[in-house]
GROMACS .gro file of N, CA, C and O in nm:
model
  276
    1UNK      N    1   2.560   0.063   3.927
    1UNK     CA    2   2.489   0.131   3.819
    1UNK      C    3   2.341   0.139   3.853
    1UNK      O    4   2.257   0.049   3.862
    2UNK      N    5   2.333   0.258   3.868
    2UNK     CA    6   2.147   0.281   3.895
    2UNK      C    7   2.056   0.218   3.790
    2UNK      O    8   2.109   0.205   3.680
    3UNK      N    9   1.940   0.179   3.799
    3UNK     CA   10   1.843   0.162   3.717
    3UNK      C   11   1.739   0.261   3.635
    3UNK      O   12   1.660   0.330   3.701
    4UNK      N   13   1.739   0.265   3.519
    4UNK     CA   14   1.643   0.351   3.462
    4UNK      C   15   1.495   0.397   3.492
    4UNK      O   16   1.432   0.410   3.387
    5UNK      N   17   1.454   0.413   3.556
    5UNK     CA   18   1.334   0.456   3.607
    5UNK      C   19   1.245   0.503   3.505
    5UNK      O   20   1.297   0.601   3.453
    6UNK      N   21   1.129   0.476   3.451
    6UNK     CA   22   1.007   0.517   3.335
    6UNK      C   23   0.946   0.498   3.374
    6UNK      O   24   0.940   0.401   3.451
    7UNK      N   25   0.791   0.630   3.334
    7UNK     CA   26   0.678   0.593   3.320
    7UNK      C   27   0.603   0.521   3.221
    7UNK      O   28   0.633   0.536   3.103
    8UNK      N   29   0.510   0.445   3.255
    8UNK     CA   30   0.449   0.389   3.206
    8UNK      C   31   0.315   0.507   3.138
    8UNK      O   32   0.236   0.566   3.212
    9UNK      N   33   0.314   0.520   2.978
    9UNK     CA   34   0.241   0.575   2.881
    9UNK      C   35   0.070   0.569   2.929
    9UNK      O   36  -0.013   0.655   2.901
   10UNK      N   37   0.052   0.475   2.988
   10UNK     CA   38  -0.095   0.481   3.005
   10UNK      C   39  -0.184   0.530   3.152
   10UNK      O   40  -0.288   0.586   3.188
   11UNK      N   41  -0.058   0.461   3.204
   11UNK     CA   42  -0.118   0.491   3.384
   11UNK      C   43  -0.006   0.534   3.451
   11UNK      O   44   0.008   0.494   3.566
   12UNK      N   45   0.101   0.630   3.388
   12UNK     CA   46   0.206   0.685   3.424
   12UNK      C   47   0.293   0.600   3.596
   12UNK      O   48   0.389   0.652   3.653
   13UNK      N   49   0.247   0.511   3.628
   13UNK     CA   50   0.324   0.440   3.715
   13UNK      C   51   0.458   0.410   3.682
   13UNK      O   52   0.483   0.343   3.582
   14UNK      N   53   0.580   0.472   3.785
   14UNK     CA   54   0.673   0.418   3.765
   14UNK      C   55   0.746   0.311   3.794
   14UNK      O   56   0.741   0.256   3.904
   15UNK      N   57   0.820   0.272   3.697
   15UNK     CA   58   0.848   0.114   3.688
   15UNK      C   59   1.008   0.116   3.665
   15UNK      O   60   1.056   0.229   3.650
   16UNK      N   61   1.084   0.020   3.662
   16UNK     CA   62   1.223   0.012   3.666
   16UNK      C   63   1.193  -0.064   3.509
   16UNK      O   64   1.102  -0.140   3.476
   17UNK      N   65   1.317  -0.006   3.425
   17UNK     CA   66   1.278  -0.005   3.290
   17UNK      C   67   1.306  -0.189   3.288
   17UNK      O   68   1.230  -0.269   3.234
   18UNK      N   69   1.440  -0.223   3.364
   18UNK     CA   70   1.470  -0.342   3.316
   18UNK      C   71   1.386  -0.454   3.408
   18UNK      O   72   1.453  -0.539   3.466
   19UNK      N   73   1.257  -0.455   3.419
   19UNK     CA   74   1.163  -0.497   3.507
   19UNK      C   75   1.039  -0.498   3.425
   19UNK      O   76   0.933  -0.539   3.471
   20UNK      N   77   1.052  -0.458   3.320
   20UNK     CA   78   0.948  -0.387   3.271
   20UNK      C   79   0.932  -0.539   3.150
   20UNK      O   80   0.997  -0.563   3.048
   21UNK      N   81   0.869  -0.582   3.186
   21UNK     CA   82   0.811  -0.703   3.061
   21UNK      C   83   0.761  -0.695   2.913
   21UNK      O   84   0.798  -0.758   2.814
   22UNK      N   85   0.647  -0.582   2.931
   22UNK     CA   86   0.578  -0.513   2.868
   22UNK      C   87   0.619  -0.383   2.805
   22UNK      O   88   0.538  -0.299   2.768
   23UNK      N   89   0.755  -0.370   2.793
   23UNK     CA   90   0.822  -0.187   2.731
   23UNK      C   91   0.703  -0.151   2.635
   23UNK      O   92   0.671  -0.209   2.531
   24UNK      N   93   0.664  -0.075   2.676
   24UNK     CA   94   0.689   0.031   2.782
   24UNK      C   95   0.620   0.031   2.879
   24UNK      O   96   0.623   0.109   2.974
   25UNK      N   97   0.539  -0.075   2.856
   25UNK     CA   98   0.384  -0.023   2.977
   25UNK      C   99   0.403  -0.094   3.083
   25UNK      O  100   0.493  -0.173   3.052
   26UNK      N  101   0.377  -0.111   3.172
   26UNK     CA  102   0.370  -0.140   3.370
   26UNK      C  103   0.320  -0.283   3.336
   26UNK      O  104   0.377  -0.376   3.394
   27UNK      N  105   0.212  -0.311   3.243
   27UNK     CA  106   0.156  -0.407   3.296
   27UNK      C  107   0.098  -0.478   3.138
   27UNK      O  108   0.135  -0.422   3.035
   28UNK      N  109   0.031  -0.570   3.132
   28UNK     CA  110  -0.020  -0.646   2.994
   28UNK      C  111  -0.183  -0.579   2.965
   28UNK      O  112  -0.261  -0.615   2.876
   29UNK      N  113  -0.212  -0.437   3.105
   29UNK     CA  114  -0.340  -0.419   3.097
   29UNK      C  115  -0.336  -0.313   3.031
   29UNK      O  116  -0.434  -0.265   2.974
   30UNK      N  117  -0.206  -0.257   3.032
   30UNK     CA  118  -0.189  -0.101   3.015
   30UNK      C  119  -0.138  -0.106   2.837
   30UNK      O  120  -0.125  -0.018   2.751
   31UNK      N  121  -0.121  -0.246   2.838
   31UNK     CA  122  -0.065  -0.264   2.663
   31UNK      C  123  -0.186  -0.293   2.583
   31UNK      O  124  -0.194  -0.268   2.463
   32UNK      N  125  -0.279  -0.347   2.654
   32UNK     CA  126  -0.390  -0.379   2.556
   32UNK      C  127  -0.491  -0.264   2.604
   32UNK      O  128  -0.596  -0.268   2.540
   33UNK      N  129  -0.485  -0.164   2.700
   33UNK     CA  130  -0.558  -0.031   2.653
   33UNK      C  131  -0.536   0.065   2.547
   33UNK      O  132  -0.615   0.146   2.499
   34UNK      N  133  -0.394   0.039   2.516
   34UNK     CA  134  -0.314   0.122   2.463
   34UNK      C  135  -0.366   0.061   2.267
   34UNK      O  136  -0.403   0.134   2.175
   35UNK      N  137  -0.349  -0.083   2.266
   35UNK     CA  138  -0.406  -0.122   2.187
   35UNK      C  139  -0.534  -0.108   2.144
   35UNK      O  140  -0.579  -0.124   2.031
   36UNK      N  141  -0.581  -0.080   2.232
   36UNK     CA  142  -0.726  -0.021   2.249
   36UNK      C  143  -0.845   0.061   2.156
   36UNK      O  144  -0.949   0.058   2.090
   37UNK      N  145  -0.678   0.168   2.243
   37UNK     CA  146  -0.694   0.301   2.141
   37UNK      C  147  -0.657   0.305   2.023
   37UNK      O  148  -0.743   0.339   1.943
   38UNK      N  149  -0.540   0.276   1.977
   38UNK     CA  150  -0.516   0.227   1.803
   38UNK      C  151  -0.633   0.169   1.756
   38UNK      O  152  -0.660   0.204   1.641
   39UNK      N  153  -0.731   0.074   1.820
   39UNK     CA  154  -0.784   0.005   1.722
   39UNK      C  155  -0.918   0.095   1.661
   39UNK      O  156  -0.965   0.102   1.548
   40UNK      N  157  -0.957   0.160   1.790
   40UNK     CA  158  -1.061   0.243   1.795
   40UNK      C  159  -1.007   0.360   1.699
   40UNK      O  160  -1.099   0.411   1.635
   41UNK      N  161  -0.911   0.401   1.681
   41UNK     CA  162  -0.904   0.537   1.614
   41UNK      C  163  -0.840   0.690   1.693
   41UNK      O  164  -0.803   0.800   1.654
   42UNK      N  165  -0.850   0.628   1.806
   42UNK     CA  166  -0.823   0.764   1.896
   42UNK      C  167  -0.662   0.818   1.861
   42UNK      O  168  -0.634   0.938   1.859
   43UNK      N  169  -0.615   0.768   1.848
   43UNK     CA  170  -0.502   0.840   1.819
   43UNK      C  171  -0.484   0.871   1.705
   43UNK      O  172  -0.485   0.787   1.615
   44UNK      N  173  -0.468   0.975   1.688
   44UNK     CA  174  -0.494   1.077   1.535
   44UNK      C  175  -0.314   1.176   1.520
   44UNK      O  176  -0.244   1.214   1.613
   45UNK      N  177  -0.294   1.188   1.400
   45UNK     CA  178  -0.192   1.290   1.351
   45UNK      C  179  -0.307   1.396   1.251
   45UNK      O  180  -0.376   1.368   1.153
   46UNK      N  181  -0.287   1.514   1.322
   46UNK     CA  182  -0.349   1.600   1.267
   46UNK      C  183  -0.327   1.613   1.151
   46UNK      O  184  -0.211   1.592   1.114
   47UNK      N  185  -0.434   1.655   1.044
   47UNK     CA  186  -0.349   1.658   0.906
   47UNK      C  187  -0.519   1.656   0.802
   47UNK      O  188  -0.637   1.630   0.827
   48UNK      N  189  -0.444   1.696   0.693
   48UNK     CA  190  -0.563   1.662   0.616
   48UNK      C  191  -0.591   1.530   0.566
   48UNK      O  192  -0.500   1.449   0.586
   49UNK      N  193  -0.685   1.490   0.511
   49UNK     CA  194  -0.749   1.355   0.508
   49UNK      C  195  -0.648   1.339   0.367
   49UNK      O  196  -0.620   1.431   0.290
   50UNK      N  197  -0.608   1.214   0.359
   50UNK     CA  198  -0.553   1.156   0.213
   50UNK      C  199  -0.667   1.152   0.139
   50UNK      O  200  -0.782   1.176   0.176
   51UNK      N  201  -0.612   1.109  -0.012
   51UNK     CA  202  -0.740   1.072  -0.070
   51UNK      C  203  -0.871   0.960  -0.052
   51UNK      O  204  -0.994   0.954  -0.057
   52UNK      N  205  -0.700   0.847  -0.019
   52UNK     CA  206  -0.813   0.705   0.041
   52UNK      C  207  -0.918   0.743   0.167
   52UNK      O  208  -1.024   0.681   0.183
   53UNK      N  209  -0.885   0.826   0.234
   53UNK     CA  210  -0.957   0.833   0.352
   53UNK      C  211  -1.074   0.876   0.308
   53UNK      O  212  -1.178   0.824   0.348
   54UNK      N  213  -1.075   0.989   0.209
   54UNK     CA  214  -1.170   1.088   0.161
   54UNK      C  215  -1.277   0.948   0.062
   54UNK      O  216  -1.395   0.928   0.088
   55UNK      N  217  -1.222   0.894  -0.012
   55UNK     CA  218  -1.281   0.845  -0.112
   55UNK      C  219  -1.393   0.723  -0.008
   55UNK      O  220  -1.513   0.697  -0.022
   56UNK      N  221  -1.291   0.669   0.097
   56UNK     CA  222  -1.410   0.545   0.176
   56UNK      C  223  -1.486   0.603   0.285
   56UNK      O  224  -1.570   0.536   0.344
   57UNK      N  225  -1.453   0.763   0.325
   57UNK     CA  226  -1.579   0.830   0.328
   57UNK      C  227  -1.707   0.828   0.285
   57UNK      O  228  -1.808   0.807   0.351
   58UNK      N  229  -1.692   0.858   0.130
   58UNK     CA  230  -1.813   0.877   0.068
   58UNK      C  231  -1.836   0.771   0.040
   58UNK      O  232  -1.957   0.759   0.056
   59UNK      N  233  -1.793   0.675   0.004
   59UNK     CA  234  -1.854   0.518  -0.025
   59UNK      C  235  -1.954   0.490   0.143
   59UNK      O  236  -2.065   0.436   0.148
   60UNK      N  237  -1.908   0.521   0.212
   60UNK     CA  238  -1.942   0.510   0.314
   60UNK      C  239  -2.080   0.545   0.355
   60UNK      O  240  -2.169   0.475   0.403
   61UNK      N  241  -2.072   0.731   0.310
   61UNK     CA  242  -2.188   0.783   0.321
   61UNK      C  243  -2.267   0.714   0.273
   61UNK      O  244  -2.365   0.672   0.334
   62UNK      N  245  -2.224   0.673   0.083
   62UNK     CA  246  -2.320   0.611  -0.031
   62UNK      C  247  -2.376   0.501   0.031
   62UNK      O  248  -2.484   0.469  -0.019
   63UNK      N  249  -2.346   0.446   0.103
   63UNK     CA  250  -2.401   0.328   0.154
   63UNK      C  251  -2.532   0.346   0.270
   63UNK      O  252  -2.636   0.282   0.283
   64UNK      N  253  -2.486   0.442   0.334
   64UNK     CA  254  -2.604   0.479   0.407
   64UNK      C  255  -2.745   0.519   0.341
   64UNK      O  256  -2.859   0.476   0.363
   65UNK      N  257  -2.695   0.621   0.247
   65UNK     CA  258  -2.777   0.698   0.223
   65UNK      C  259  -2.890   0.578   0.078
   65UNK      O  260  -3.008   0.598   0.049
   66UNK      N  261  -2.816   0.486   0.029
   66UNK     CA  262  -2.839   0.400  -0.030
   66UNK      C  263  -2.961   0.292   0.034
   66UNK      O  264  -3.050   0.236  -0.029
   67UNK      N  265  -2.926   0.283   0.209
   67UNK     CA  266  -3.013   0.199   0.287
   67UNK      C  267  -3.118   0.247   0.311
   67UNK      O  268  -3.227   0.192   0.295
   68UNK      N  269  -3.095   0.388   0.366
   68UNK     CA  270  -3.196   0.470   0.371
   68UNK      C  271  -3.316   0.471   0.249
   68UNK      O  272  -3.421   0.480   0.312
   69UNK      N  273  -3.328   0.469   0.195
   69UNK     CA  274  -3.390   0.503   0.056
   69UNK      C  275  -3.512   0.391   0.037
   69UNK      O  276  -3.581   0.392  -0.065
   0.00000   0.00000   0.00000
């Protein structure tokens, strides 16, 4: 029985799936870049803003514009 062969999501290296420690990623470096990006924001679903998003926006702004002053 052959082995599953995948790339790895971050640094597309291929890896033998059942080798793979880290599913999906190659390595523990490629999981915490990946984490990375979640934490930062980069990965986005296009879409319009909910309300919560909208509302700690402007609290947000208010706060600036509050320091400013």
């Amino acid at each position: 029985m052959s082995d599953l062969v995948v790339r790895c999501p971050i640094c597309r290296a291929p890896v033998k799936w059942s080798e793979i420690r880290w599913r999906p990623f190659c390595s523990e470096r490629c999981k915490l870049v990946d984490l990375g990006h979640w934490a930062s924001g980069s990965y986005r679903i296009p879409g319009e803003p909910s309300a919560t998003e909208e509302g700690e926006e402007e609290v947000a702004a208010g706060r600036r514009d509050s320091r400013n002053s």
